[in-house]
mmCIF file of C-alpha atoms and ligand atoms in Angstrom:
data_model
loop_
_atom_site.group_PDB
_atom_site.id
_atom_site.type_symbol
_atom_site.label_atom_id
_atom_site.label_comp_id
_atom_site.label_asym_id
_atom_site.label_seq_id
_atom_site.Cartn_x
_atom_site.Cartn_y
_atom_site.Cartn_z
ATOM 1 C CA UNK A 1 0.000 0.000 0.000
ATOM 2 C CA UNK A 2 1.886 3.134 -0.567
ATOM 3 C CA UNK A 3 1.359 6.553 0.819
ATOM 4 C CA UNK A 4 -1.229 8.113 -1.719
ATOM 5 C CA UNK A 5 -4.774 6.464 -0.643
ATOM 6 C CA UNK A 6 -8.133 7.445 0.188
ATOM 7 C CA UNK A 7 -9.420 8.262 3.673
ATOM 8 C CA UNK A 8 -11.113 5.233 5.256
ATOM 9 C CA UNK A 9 -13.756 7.942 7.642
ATOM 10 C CA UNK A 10 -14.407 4.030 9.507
ATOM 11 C CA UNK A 11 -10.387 3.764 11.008
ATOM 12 C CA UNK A 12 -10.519 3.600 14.700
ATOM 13 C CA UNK A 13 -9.640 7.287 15.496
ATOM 14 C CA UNK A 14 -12.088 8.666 13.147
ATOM 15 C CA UNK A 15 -14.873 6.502 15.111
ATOM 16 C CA UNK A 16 -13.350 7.495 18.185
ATOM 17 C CA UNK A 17 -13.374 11.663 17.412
ATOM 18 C CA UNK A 18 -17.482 10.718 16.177
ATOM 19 C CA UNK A 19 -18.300 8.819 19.820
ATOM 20 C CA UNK A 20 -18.987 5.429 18.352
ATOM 21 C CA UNK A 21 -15.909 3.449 20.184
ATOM 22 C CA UNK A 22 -14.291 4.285 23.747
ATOM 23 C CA UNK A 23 -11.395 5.899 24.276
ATOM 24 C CA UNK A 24 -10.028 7.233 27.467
ATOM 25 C CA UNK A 25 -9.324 10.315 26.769
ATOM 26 C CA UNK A 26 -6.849 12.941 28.662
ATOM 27 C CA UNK A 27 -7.775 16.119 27.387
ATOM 28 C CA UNK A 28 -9.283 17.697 24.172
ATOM 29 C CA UNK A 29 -10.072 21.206 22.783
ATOM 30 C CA UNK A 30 -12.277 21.597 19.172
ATOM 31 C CA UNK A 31 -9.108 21.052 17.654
ATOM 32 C CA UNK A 32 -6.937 17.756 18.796
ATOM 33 C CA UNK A 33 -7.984 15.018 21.578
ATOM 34 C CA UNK A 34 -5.135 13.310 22.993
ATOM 35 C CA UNK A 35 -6.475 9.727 24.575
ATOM 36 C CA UNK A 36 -4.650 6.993 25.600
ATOM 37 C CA UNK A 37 -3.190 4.063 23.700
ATOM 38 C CA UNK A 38 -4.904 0.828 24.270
ATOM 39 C CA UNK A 39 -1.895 -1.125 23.246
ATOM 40 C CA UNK A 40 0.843 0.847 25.099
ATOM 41 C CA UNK A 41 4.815 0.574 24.520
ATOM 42 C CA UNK A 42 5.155 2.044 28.397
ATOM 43 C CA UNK A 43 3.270 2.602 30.670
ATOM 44 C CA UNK A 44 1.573 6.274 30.149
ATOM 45 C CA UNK A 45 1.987 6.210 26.138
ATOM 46 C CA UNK A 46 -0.456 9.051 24.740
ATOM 47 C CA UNK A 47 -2.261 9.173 21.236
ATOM 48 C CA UNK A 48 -2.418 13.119 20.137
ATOM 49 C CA UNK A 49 -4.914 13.539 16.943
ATOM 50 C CA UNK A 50 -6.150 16.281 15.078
ATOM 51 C CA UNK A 51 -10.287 16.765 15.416
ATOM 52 C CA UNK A 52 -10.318 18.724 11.756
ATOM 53 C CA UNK A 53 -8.021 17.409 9.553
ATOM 54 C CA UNK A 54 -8.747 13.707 7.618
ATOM 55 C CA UNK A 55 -4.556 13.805 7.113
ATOM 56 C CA UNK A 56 -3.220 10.168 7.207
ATOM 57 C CA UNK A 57 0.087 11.325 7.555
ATOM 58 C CA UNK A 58 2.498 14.032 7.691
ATOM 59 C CA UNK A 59 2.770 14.712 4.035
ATOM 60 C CA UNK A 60 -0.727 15.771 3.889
ATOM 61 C CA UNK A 61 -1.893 17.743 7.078
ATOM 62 C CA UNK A 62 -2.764 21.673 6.899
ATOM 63 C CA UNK A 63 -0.357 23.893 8.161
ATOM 64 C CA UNK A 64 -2.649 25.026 11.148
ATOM 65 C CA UNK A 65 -4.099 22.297 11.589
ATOM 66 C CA UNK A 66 -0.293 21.133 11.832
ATOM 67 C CA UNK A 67 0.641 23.980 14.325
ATOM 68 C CA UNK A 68 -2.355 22.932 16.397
ATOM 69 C CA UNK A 69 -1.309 19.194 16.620
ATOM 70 C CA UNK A 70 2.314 19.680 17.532
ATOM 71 C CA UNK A 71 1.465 22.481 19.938
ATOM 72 C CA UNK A 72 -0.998 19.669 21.252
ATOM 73 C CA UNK A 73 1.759 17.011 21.442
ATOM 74 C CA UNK A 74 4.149 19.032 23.309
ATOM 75 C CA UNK A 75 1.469 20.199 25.965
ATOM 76 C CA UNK A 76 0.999 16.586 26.648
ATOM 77 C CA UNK A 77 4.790 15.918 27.026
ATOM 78 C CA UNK A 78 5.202 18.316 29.564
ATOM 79 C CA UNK A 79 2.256 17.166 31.583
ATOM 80 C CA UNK A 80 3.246 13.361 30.863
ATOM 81 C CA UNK A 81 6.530 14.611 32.107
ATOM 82 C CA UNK A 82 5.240 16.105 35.163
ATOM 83 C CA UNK A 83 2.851 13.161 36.159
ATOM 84 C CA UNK A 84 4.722 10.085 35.507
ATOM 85 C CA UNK A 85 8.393 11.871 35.924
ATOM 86 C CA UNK A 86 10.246 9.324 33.336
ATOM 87 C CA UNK A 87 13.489 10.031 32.330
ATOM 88 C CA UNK A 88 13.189 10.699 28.999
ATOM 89 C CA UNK A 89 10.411 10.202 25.998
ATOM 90 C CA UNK A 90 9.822 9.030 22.496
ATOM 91 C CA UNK A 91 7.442 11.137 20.218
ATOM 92 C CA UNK A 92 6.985 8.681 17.333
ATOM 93 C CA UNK A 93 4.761 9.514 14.258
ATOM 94 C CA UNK A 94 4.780 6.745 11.417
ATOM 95 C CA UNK A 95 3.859 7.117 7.972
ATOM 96 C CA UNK A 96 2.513 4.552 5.695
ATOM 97 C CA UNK A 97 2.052 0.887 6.162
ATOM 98 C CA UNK A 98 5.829 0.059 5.303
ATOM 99 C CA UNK A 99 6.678 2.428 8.121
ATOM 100 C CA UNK A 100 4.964 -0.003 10.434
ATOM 101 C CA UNK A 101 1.668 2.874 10.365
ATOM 102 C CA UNK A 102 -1.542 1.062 11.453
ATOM 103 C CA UNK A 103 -4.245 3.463 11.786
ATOM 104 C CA UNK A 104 -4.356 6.171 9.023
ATOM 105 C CA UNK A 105 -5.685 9.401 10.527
ATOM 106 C CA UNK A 106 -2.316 10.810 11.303
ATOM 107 C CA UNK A 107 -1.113 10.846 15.258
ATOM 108 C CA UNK A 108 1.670 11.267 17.072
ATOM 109 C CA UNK A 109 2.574 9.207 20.203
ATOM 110 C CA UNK A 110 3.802 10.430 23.443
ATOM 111 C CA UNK A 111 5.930 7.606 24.621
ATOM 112 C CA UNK A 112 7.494 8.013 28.771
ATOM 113 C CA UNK A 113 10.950 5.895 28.540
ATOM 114 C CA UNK A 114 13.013 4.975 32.117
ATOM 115 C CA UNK A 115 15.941 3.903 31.992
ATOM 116 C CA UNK A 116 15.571 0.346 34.024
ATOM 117 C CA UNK A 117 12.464 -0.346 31.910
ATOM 118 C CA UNK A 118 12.556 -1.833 28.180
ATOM 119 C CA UNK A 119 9.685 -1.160 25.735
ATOM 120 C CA UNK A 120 7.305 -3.055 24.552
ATOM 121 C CA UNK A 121 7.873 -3.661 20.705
ATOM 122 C CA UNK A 122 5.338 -1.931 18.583
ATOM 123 C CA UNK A 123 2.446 -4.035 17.683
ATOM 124 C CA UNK A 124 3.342 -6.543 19.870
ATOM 125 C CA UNK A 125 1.824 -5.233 23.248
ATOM 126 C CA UNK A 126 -1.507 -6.521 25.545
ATOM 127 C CA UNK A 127 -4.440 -4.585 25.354
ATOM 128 C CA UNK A 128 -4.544 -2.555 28.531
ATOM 129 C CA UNK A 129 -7.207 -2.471 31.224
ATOM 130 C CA UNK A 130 -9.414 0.281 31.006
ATOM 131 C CA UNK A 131 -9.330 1.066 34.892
ATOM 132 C CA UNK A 132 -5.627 1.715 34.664
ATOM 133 C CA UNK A 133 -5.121 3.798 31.610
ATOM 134 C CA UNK A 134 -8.203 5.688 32.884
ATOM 135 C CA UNK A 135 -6.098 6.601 36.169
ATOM 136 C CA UNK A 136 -2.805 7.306 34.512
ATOM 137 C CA UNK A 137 -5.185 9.843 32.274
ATOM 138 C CA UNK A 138 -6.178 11.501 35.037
ATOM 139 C CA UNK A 139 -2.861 11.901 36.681
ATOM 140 C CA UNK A 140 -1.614 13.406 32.973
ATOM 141 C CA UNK A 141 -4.545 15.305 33.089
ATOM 142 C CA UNK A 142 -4.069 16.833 36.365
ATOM 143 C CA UNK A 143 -0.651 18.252 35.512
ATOM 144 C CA UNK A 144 -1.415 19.809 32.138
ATOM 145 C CA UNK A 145 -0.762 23.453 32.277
HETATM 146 P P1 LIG B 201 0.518 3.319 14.431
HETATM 147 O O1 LIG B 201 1.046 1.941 14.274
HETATM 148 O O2 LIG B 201 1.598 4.404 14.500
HETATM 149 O O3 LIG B 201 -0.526 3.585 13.381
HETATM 150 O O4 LIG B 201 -0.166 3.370 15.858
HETATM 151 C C1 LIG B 201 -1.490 3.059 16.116
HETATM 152 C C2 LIG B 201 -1.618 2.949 17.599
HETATM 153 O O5 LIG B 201 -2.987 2.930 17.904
HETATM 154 C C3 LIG B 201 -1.011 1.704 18.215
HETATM 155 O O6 LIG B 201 -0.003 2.066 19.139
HETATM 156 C C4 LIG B 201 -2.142 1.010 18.918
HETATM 157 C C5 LIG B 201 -3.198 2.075 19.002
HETATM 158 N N1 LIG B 201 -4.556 1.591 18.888
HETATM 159 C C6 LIG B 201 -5.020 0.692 17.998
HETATM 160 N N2 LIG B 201 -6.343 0.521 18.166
HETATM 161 C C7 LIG B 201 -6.716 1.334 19.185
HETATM 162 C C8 LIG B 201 -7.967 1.604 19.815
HETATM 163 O O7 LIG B 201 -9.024 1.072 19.471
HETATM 164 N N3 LIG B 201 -7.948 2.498 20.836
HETATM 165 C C9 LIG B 201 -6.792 3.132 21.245
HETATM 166 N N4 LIG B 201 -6.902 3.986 22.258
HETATM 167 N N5 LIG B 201 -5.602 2.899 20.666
HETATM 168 C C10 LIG B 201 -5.579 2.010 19.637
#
């Protein structure tokens, strides 16, 4: 599959922005929600979408829209940061399905890394229970500025 392809409006984030699946979300504005990842590569790894834009990947978002989503993503570092206090982080944005993308409305991920604690491979990760991303969202959501 290569870069250039239509918009499926039925991926999982676009039925997550309309309401018809669950997401636990951290915060949101009428531009970008950032939620958390079901399948998560460390523990407090945020999804940051934008709301307006049907962009599947970098080569094709608006530039506001584009100022609005990376303004988004670092907002949610720093309160990621100040929540879960890891010693570094990973902001990973793939692009196209040989580039290991999965879901094609374009999104950044917010990834804590510690130093003791490997990462879960990409893909390869348990689904997480709902009760526990819900109350790392809430911490992340507490410190956002
Ligand atoms: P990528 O491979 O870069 O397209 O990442 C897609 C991410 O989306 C991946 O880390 C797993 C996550 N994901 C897949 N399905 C769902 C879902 O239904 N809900 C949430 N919150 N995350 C999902």
């Amino acid at each position: 599959m290569s870069l250039h392809h239509p918009y499926d409006p039925d991926n999982i984030f676009a039925r997550i922005l309309r309401g018809e699946i669950p997401a636990v979300k951290v915060w949101e504005d009428d531009h970008v929600l950032a939620f958390m990842d079901v399948f998560p590569q460390s523990e407090g790894h945020v999804l940051v979408i934008s709301k307006t834009s049907t962009a599947q990947s970098l080569l094709e978002i608006e530039p506001d829209a584009l100022v609005r989503l990376t303004a988004a993503v670092q907002r949610t570092a720093r309160a990621v940061e100040k929540a879960l206090q890891p010693e570094g982080f990973q902001i990973v944005q793939l692009n196209g399905a040989a580039a290991a993308q999965t879901v094609f409305h374009l999104h950044f991920h917010v990834v804590p890394r510690w130093a003791d604690r490997g990462l879960k491979g990409h893909g390869h990760t348990p689904m997480a229970e709902t009760d526990a991303l819900r109350a790392l969202a809430d911490r992340i959501a507490a410190a956002l500025d």
